[in-house]
Short mmCIF file of C-alpha atoms and ligand atoms in Angstrom, two decimals:
data_model
loop_
_atom_site.label_atom_id
_atom_site.label_comp_id
_atom_site.label_asym_id
_atom_site.label_seq_id
_atom_site.Cartn_x
_atom_site.Cartn_y
_atom_site.Cartn_z
CA MET A 1 215.99 -31.47 68.36
CA VAL A 2 216.99 -30.22 65.01
CA VAL A 3 217.55 -33.18 63.02
CA ASP A 4 219.15 -31.26 60.23
CA HIS A 5 221.86 -30.04 62.46
CA LEU A 6 222.57 -33.62 63.14
CA ILE A 7 222.78 -34.80 59.63
CA ASP A 8 224.42 -31.60 58.17
CA ASP A 9 227.29 -31.94 60.92
CA ARG A 10 229.94 -33.91 58.86
CA ARG A 11 231.17 -35.39 62.04
CA THR A 12 228.09 -37.34 62.43
CA ARG A 13 229.00 -40.58 61.02
CA ILE A 14 226.59 -43.10 62.38
CA ILE A 15 222.89 -42.67 63.46
CA VAL A 16 221.18 -45.49 65.02
CA CYS A 17 217.39 -45.61 65.02
CA CYS A 18 216.06 -47.56 68.07
CA GLY A 19 212.89 -48.17 69.73
CA SER A 20 210.22 -50.98 70.59
CA GLY A 21 208.37 -53.01 67.87
CA GLY A 22 206.16 -51.35 65.06
CA VAL A 23 207.06 -47.58 66.16
CA GLY A 24 208.47 -46.58 62.85
CA LYS A 25 212.34 -47.38 63.25
CA THR A 26 212.49 -48.62 59.52
CA THR A 27 210.62 -45.65 58.19
CA ILE A 28 212.44 -43.03 60.23
CA ALA A 29 215.84 -44.54 59.40
CA ALA A 30 215.05 -44.28 55.55
CA ALA A 31 213.54 -40.93 55.85
CA VAL A 32 216.83 -39.61 57.76
CA GLY A 33 218.96 -41.20 55.09
CA LEU A 34 217.23 -39.94 52.07
CA ARG A 35 217.16 -36.35 53.73
CA ALA A 36 220.84 -36.68 54.57
CA ALA A 37 221.50 -37.87 51.07
CA GLU A 38 219.37 -35.00 49.61
CA ARG A 39 221.38 -32.47 51.90
CA GLY A 40 224.69 -33.71 50.09
CA ARG A 41 225.96 -36.35 52.33
CA HIS A 42 226.92 -39.95 51.00
CA VAL A 43 224.84 -42.34 52.87
CA VAL A 44 224.00 -45.81 53.43
CA VAL A 45 220.94 -47.17 55.21
CA LEU A 46 221.09 -50.49 56.87
CA THR A 47 217.40 -51.71 56.95
CA VAL A 48 216.04 -54.75 58.87
CA ASP A 49 212.97 -56.24 57.26
CA PRO A 50 211.45 -53.20 55.43
CA ALA A 51 207.84 -53.42 54.51
CA ARG A 52 207.99 -54.83 51.00
CA ARG A 53 206.67 -51.42 49.04
CA LEU A 54 209.20 -49.46 50.90
CA ALA A 55 211.98 -51.86 50.10
CA GLN A 56 210.80 -51.75 46.35
CA SER A 57 210.86 -48.01 46.17
CA MET A 58 214.33 -48.04 47.47
CA GLY A 59 215.41 -50.47 44.76
CA LEU A 60 215.64 -53.23 47.46
CA THR A 61 214.35 -56.15 45.39
CA SER A 62 216.45 -59.01 46.56
CA LEU A 63 217.99 -59.94 49.91
CA ASP A 64 221.54 -59.98 48.75
CA ASN A 65 223.15 -58.52 51.88
CA THR A 66 225.10 -55.63 49.82
CA PRO A 67 224.17 -51.76 49.70
CA ARG A 68 222.46 -51.00 46.52
CA PRO A 69 222.21 -47.30 44.97
CA VAL A 70 218.73 -45.78 45.45
CA THR A 71 217.57 -44.09 42.38
CA GLY A 72 215.49 -40.87 42.58
CA VAL A 73 217.58 -38.99 45.03
CA ARG A 74 217.46 -35.29 44.37
CA LYS A 75 220.34 -32.89 44.02
CA SER A 76 221.31 -31.16 47.22
CA GLN A 77 218.55 -29.14 48.62
CA VAL A 78 220.51 -27.15 50.99
CA ASN A 79 222.69 -25.19 48.32
CA GLY A 80 222.18 -25.45 44.73
CA THR A 81 225.95 -25.47 44.14
CA ASP A 82 226.82 -28.07 46.71
CA PRO A 83 227.87 -31.44 45.30
CA PRO A 84 225.11 -33.73 45.27
CA GLY A 85 224.94 -36.40 47.76
CA SER A 86 224.17 -40.37 47.20
CA LEU A 87 222.12 -42.82 48.92
CA HIS A 88 222.59 -46.54 49.07
CA ALA A 89 220.26 -49.03 50.98
CA MET A 90 220.58 -52.61 51.91
CA MET A 91 218.41 -55.08 53.68
CA LEU A 92 220.21 -57.19 56.48
CA ASP A 93 220.26 -60.76 55.77
CA MET A 94 221.30 -62.14 59.19
CA LYS A 95 221.87 -65.62 58.06
CA ARG A 96 224.07 -64.44 55.00
CA THR A 97 226.09 -62.34 57.43
CA PHE A 98 226.70 -65.05 59.78
CA ASP A 99 227.79 -67.24 57.03
CA GLU A 100 230.21 -64.43 55.61
CA ILE A 101 231.85 -64.37 59.32
CA VAL A 102 232.42 -68.08 59.17
CA GLU A 103 233.72 -68.12 55.58
CA SER A 104 236.16 -65.28 56.32
CA HIS A 105 237.53 -66.86 59.40
CA ALA A 106 237.81 -70.46 58.60
CA ASP A 107 239.64 -72.38 55.70
CA PRO A 108 237.24 -73.46 52.88
CA ASP A 109 236.71 -77.09 54.14
CA ARG A 110 236.19 -76.26 57.64
CA ALA A 111 233.84 -73.26 56.75
CA ALA A 112 231.92 -75.80 54.53
CA GLN A 113 231.71 -78.13 57.30
CA ILE A 114 230.51 -75.45 59.76
CA LEU A 115 227.75 -74.02 57.13
CA ALA A 116 226.47 -77.41 56.72
CA ASN A 117 226.11 -78.34 60.55
CA PRO A 118 222.41 -78.50 61.54
CA PHE A 119 223.21 -76.93 64.86
CA TYR A 120 224.91 -74.07 63.07
CA GLN A 121 221.96 -73.62 60.74
CA SER A 122 219.62 -73.32 63.43
CA LEU A 123 221.74 -70.98 65.47
CA SER A 124 222.40 -68.83 62.69
CA SER A 125 218.66 -68.27 61.83
CA SER A 126 216.85 -68.64 65.04
CA PHE A 127 218.95 -67.94 68.16
CA ALA A 128 217.38 -64.99 69.92
CA GLY A 129 219.77 -62.12 69.33
CA THR A 130 221.31 -63.32 66.01
CA GLN A 131 219.59 -60.44 64.27
CA GLU A 132 220.83 -57.80 66.77
CA TYR A 133 224.26 -59.30 66.50
CA MET A 134 224.26 -59.31 62.81
CA ALA A 135 223.06 -55.97 62.51
CA MET A 136 226.06 -54.79 64.61
CA GLU A 137 228.42 -56.89 62.84
CA LYS A 138 227.30 -55.36 59.36
CA LEU A 139 227.53 -51.92 61.01
CA GLY A 140 231.07 -52.67 61.70
CA GLN A 141 231.73 -53.95 58.12
CA LEU A 142 230.27 -50.86 56.73
CA ARG A 143 232.20 -48.67 58.74
CA ARG A 144 235.46 -50.30 58.05
CA ALA A 145 234.50 -50.22 54.35
CA ASP A 146 234.58 -46.36 54.66
CA GLU A 147 232.78 -45.73 51.38
CA TRP A 148 230.17 -43.64 53.06
CA ASP A 149 230.25 -40.74 55.18
CA LEU A 150 226.96 -41.49 56.87
CA ILE A 151 225.61 -45.00 58.06
CA VAL A 152 222.17 -44.90 59.16
CA VAL A 153 221.19 -48.03 60.86
CA ASP A 154 217.68 -49.40 61.54
CA THR A 155 217.25 -51.93 64.33
CA PRO A 156 215.68 -55.35 64.39
CA PRO A 157 211.84 -55.55 65.56
CA SER A 158 212.42 -56.72 69.03
CA ARG A 159 209.86 -56.15 71.69
CA SER A 160 212.33 -54.20 73.69
CA ALA A 161 214.79 -51.49 72.42
CA LEU A 162 217.26 -52.65 74.69
CA ASP A 163 217.60 -55.91 72.96
CA PHE A 164 219.78 -54.14 70.26
CA LEU A 165 222.42 -53.31 72.86
CA ASP A 166 222.07 -56.57 74.95
CA ALA A 167 221.65 -59.46 72.54
CA PRO A 168 225.20 -59.08 70.81
CA GLN A 169 226.88 -59.73 74.07
CA ARG A 170 224.75 -62.49 74.95
CA LEU A 171 225.33 -64.26 71.74
CA SER A 172 229.09 -63.41 71.84
CA ARG A 173 229.45 -64.67 75.34
CA PHE A 174 227.55 -67.80 74.07
CA LEU A 175 229.80 -68.33 71.22
CA ASP A 176 232.91 -67.54 73.23
CA GLY A 177 232.38 -71.11 74.25
CA ARG A 178 231.87 -71.46 77.88
CA LEU A 179 228.34 -72.54 77.73
CA LEU A 180 229.15 -74.54 74.41
CA ARG A 181 231.75 -76.37 76.24
CA LEU A 182 229.45 -77.34 78.91
CA LEU A 183 227.05 -78.56 76.31
CA VAL A 184 229.49 -80.78 74.76
CA ALA A 185 230.44 -82.48 77.90
CA PRO A 186 227.10 -84.15 78.37
CA ALA A 187 228.56 -87.13 79.97
CA LYS A 188 229.45 -84.97 83.14
CA LEU A 189 226.45 -82.86 82.91
CA GLY A 190 223.88 -85.58 82.21
CA GLY A 191 222.38 -85.20 78.80
CA ARG A 192 218.95 -83.97 80.05
CA THR A 193 220.56 -80.99 81.58
CA GLY A 194 222.34 -80.11 78.49
CA LEU A 195 219.40 -80.22 76.43
CA ARG A 196 217.39 -78.09 79.14
CA MET A 197 220.13 -75.56 78.71
CA ILE A 198 219.63 -75.63 74.82
CA ASN A 199 216.16 -74.95 75.32
CA ALA A 200 216.61 -72.12 77.51
CA GLY A 201 219.58 -70.66 75.72
CA PHE A 202 217.89 -70.74 72.35
CA GLY A 203 214.32 -70.02 72.72
CA MET A 204 214.36 -72.12 69.64
CA VAL A 205 210.97 -73.22 68.36
CA THR A 206 210.09 -76.60 69.79
CA GLY A 207 209.79 -77.82 66.18
CA VAL A 208 213.46 -77.50 65.55
CA ILE A 209 214.33 -79.54 68.98
CA THR A 210 212.07 -82.28 68.04
CA LYS A 211 213.10 -82.47 64.61
CA ILE A 212 216.80 -83.05 65.54
CA ILE A 213 216.75 -85.85 68.14
CA GLY A 214 218.65 -85.17 71.37
CA SER A 215 221.78 -87.32 70.98
CA GLN A 216 222.19 -86.11 67.21
CA LEU A 217 221.73 -82.51 68.35
CA LEU A 218 224.61 -82.92 70.91
CA ARG A 219 226.83 -84.48 68.23
CA ASP A 220 226.04 -81.59 66.07
CA VAL A 221 226.94 -79.34 68.83
CA GLN A 222 230.19 -81.00 69.37
CA THR A 223 231.44 -80.93 65.70
CA PHE A 224 230.48 -77.46 65.47
CA VAL A 225 232.33 -76.64 68.60
CA SER A 226 235.41 -78.10 67.21
CA ALA A 227 235.07 -76.62 63.71
CA MET A 228 234.46 -73.26 65.39
CA ASP A 229 237.51 -73.52 67.72
CA THR A 230 239.57 -71.10 65.63
CA MET A 231 236.81 -68.47 65.90
CA PHE A 232 236.15 -68.41 69.48
CA GLY A 233 237.02 -65.12 71.07
CA GLY A 234 236.70 -63.61 67.64
CA PHE A 235 232.98 -63.05 68.34
CA ARG A 236 233.56 -61.29 71.45
CA GLU A 237 236.21 -59.02 70.12
CA ARG A 238 233.82 -58.17 67.21
CA ALA A 239 230.91 -57.49 69.37
CA GLU A 240 233.32 -55.23 71.53
CA TYR A 241 234.43 -53.31 68.52
CA THR A 242 230.83 -52.43 67.45
CA TYR A 243 230.06 -51.54 71.08
CA ARG A 244 232.95 -49.34 70.97
CA LEU A 245 231.83 -47.72 67.70
CA LEU A 246 228.52 -47.04 69.34
CA ARG A 247 230.20 -45.11 72.08
CA ALA A 248 232.50 -43.30 69.70
CA PRO A 249 232.10 -39.52 68.89
CA GLY A 250 230.38 -39.33 65.50
CA THR A 251 227.80 -41.77 66.66
CA ALA A 252 224.21 -40.75 67.50
CA PHE A 253 221.33 -42.59 68.63
CA LEU A 254 217.81 -41.60 67.80
CA VAL A 255 215.24 -43.16 70.01
CA ILE A 256 211.88 -43.63 68.11
CA ALA A 257 208.35 -43.89 69.94
CA ALA A 258 204.79 -43.92 69.40
CA PRO A 259 202.75 -41.30 71.29
CA GLU A 260 201.47 -44.20 73.65
CA PRO A 261 202.25 -45.11 77.28
CA ASP A 262 204.14 -48.45 76.65
CA ALA A 263 206.13 -47.14 73.76
CA LEU A 264 207.18 -43.91 75.77
CA ARG A 265 208.00 -46.00 78.77
CA GLU A 266 210.25 -48.33 76.71
CA ALA A 267 211.90 -45.18 75.23
CA SER A 268 212.57 -43.92 78.81
CA TYR A 269 214.25 -47.18 79.70
CA PHE A 270 216.39 -46.86 76.64
CA VAL A 271 217.23 -43.50 77.34
CA GLU A 272 218.34 -44.10 80.83
CA ARG A 273 220.49 -47.08 79.43
CA LEU A 274 222.04 -45.03 76.81
CA GLU A 275 223.06 -42.38 79.69
CA ARG A 276 224.42 -45.21 81.81
CA ASP A 277 226.56 -46.75 78.93
CA GLU A 278 227.48 -43.11 78.09
CA MET A 279 226.19 -43.64 74.54
CA PRO A 280 225.49 -40.53 72.68
CA LEU A 281 221.69 -39.76 72.72
CA ALA A 282 220.73 -37.20 69.93
CA GLY A 283 216.92 -37.31 70.86
CA LEU A 284 213.63 -38.68 70.90
CA ILE A 285 211.31 -38.85 67.95
CA ILE A 286 207.59 -39.22 68.69
CA ASN A 287 206.11 -40.85 65.51
CA ARG A 288 202.76 -40.69 64.33
CA VAL A 289 201.33 -37.96 66.46
CA HIS A 290 197.91 -36.57 65.72
CA ARG A 291 197.06 -32.94 65.07
CA SER A 292 194.13 -31.00 64.02
CA PRO A 293 194.37 -28.30 61.36
CA ALA A 294 191.94 -26.28 63.37
CA ALA A 295 193.82 -26.41 66.69
CA ARG A 296 192.26 -23.25 68.05
CA LEU A 297 188.75 -24.85 68.20
CA SER A 298 188.76 -26.76 71.45
CA ALA A 299 187.23 -30.26 71.94
CA ALA A 300 184.65 -28.65 74.37
CA ARG A 301 183.54 -25.88 72.02
CA SER A 302 183.35 -28.33 69.03
CA LEU A 303 180.97 -30.51 70.85
CA ALA A 304 178.99 -27.64 72.07
CA ALA A 305 178.69 -26.51 68.36
CA ALA A 306 177.84 -30.04 67.37
CA GLU A 307 175.05 -29.86 70.06
CA THR A 308 173.66 -26.65 68.72
CA LEU A 309 173.47 -27.98 65.15
CA GLN A 310 171.71 -31.18 66.36
CA GLY A 311 168.65 -29.17 67.08
CA LEU A 312 168.61 -27.10 63.79
CA ASP A 313 167.48 -29.33 61.12
CA GLU A 314 167.74 -32.88 59.62
CA SER A 315 169.57 -31.84 56.48
CA GLU A 316 172.46 -33.81 55.04
CA SER A 317 174.82 -30.93 55.33
CA THR A 318 174.11 -30.37 58.91
CA ALA A 319 174.44 -33.97 59.66
CA LEU A 320 177.88 -33.87 58.08
CA GLY A 321 178.90 -30.69 60.10
CA ILE A 322 177.89 -32.56 63.21
CA ALA A 323 179.86 -35.46 62.33
CA ALA A 324 182.99 -33.40 61.35
CA LEU A 325 182.73 -31.45 64.63
CA ARG A 326 182.60 -34.50 66.62
CA LEU A 327 185.66 -36.08 64.73
CA HIS A 328 187.50 -32.91 65.38
CA ALA A 329 186.63 -33.22 69.27
CA GLU A 330 187.93 -36.66 69.41
CA ARG A 331 191.10 -35.73 67.34
CA MET A 332 191.73 -32.75 69.72
CA ARG A 333 191.44 -35.19 72.73
CA GLN A 334 193.78 -37.64 71.31
CA ALA A 335 196.22 -34.67 70.61
CA GLU A 336 195.74 -33.58 74.19
CA SER A 337 196.41 -36.95 75.56
CA GLU A 338 199.64 -37.36 73.22
CA ARG A 339 200.72 -34.15 74.53
CA ARG A 340 200.36 -35.14 78.15
CA LEU A 341 202.51 -38.24 77.63
CA SER A 342 205.16 -36.39 75.96
CA ARG A 343 205.21 -33.89 78.88
CA ARG A 344 205.56 -36.48 81.24
CA PHE A 345 208.60 -38.02 79.30
CA THR A 346 210.19 -34.56 79.23
CA ALA A 347 209.50 -34.01 82.87
CA ALA A 348 211.52 -37.11 83.59
CA HIS A 349 214.29 -36.30 80.85
CA PRO A 350 214.30 -32.49 80.72
CA LEU A 351 217.50 -32.65 78.79
CA VAL A 352 216.56 -34.96 76.00
CA PRO A 353 215.46 -32.99 72.92
CA VAL A 354 212.22 -34.23 71.44
CA ALA A 355 210.85 -34.06 67.86
CA GLN A 356 207.61 -35.18 66.41
CA VAL A 357 206.36 -36.60 63.19
CA PRO A 358 202.82 -36.38 62.34
CA ALA A 359 200.72 -39.50 61.65
CA GLN A 360 200.36 -39.54 57.77
CA PRO A 361 197.14 -40.49 56.16
CA ASP A 362 198.67 -43.45 54.65
CA ASP A 363 201.64 -46.00 55.04
CA VAL A 364 204.96 -44.52 54.02
CA HIS A 365 206.09 -46.39 51.19
CA ASP A 366 207.89 -44.45 48.52
CA LEU A 367 210.70 -41.62 48.41
CA ASN A 368 207.99 -38.78 48.41
CA GLY A 369 206.39 -40.05 51.56
CA LEU A 370 209.94 -40.36 53.18
CA ARG A 371 210.43 -36.65 52.14
CA VAL A 372 207.17 -35.67 53.83
CA ILE A 373 208.53 -37.52 57.05
CA GLY A 374 211.75 -35.89 56.71
CA SER A 375 210.53 -32.31 56.18
CA ALA A 376 208.50 -32.92 59.39
CA PHE A 377 211.84 -33.26 61.28
CA ALA A 378 212.71 -29.84 60.12
CA ALA A 379 209.38 -28.19 60.60
CA LEU A 380 208.62 -29.74 64.01
CA SER A 381 212.04 -29.60 65.76
CA LYS A 382 210.83 -27.71 68.87
CA ASN A 383 210.17 -29.30 72.15
CA TRP A 384 206.35 -29.39 72.84
CA ASN A 385 206.66 -28.01 76.21
CA ARG A 386 208.11 -24.91 75.17
CA GLN A 387 205.43 -24.06 72.90
CA ASP A 388 202.71 -21.86 73.79
CA SER A 389 199.28 -22.29 72.56
CA GLU A 390 200.09 -19.86 69.71
CA GLU A 391 202.86 -21.86 68.39
CA LEU A 392 200.79 -24.88 68.63
CA ALA A 393 198.36 -23.47 66.30
CA ASP A 394 200.89 -22.77 63.91
CA THR A 395 202.46 -26.16 64.11
CA ALA A 396 198.95 -27.58 63.42
CA SER A 397 198.96 -25.64 60.16
CA THR A 398 202.40 -26.80 59.24
CA VAL A 399 201.51 -30.42 59.83
CA ALA A 400 198.52 -29.93 57.41
CA VAL A 401 200.82 -28.46 54.91
CA ALA A 402 203.15 -31.34 55.41
CA GLY A 403 200.40 -33.74 54.60
CA GLY A 404 199.65 -34.89 58.03
CA SER A 405 196.44 -36.24 59.23
N1 ATP B 501 204.43 -41.20 60.49
C1 ATP B 501 203.83 -42.17 59.84
N2 ATP B 501 202.71 -41.97 59.41
C2 ATP B 501 201.95 -43.01 58.80
N3 ATP B 501 202.38 -44.25 58.76
C3 ATP B 501 203.50 -44.50 59.44
C4 ATP B 501 204.37 -43.44 60.00
N4 ATP B 501 205.61 -44.06 60.46
C5 ATP B 501 205.40 -45.26 60.08
N5 ATP B 501 204.42 -45.71 59.44
C6 ATP B 501 203.98 -46.95 59.10
O1 ATP B 501 203.89 -47.80 60.04
C7 ATP B 501 204.18 -49.06 59.74
C8 ATP B 501 205.31 -49.59 60.57
O2 ATP B 501 206.50 -48.81 60.32
P1 ATP B 501 208.03 -49.37 60.35
O3 ATP B 501 208.12 -50.68 59.56
O4 ATP B 501 208.87 -48.15 60.22
O5 ATP B 501 208.14 -49.55 62.01
P2 ATP B 501 209.29 -50.53 62.63
O6 ATP B 501 209.48 -49.72 64.11
O7 ATP B 501 210.48 -50.49 61.68
O8 ATP B 501 208.54 -51.90 62.99
P3 ATP B 501 209.34 -53.22 63.38
O9 ATP B 501 209.51 -52.98 64.60
O10 ATP B 501 208.27 -54.30 63.14
O11 ATP B 501 210.56 -53.32 62.59
C9 ATP B 501 204.58 -49.08 58.28
O12 ATP B 501 203.53 -49.58 57.54
C10 ATP B 501 204.87 -47.60 57.95
O13 ATP B 501 204.51 -47.23 56.66
MG1 MG B 502 211.44 -52.18 61.10
#
């Protein structure tokens, strides 16, 4: 996959970075955003929970739920005469986003009533799925604002990548009222059933439940429901609007995975799901792949050389040489196993383009680090399977140049 084609194509308006927890969604989203801005696009990156140092380097020092300009973006690298692009970034504040929906849909008194409601407060900060819903909500808002020609969306750190697609509908179904209405009819249902449902529906920490005694909670729900009455239906509509946005031409999904069995299995599910939902998949990015700068030296030959050296002498430099050869052999084995996993993915999804990003020696926490990741998209845009060993060797040296370990 050539990521540059995707970001240079002005028809691309939204890029969503999905994947299971910890695979590098936030990093890749920021790197794609920066690269696109430096190639002349006007970009906003919507991040969820970025690491503190990365957030700081993008000028995100407070969680104020609005896009902030990122300084340090270079003038267009594509063509010196192109007008320069720009980059804005924001961190999603899910509670603030939820509050804003309430404020814009209810009159001030009613809004205040809802915002002060303890049930609303725990719903807006702890319902499993609120973050996914609010990320989509924010995406819809950014799209409607129409101030940027490209929106790059990072997704919440859920265990499963599918949560991003499923949670909003779950939440909007819930807010649409049927379940809520059941809850506020405790007399018919019996209070305990109602509470059990709350427990099941919320996955709320028990602390929250016990802090609010049962009957009080139900009263809160009741007031919440009557206060929210005017907004019911609105939630489903909004979720559907964003869902449509995700299927519209101009949207592209990048699935991120680590070169590990679980992450790639999760990526497979997600790819199949996108296909089923007719959502536009741009490709898979395998992040943090390991390569050796001396790819022509096989693990076996490296170990054999270490053996030979072993008997040679006891000097420090020999010991160092042996250690380096063994490390190299280990790295080669890891790279081979990562390649096997990637081939398995490609065998199952032959039409899905794959790109790889090498593991960096350090965490990625500044614009330069993001640039290195971005140039890896460009340098390593070929499918592993189509590379013969010659190309692999070349790739390894590119990685070394790009600063990979
Ligand atoms: N190619 C890479 N090389 C080295 N470190 C990386 C690379 N990609 C990401 N990282 C580091 O890995 C950590 C996790 O990355 P990131 O926060 O982007 O993952 P995530 O998928 O957004 O996680 P979460 O699911 O928790 O939101 C960060 O410290 C980041 O700097
Ligand atoms: Mg993240």
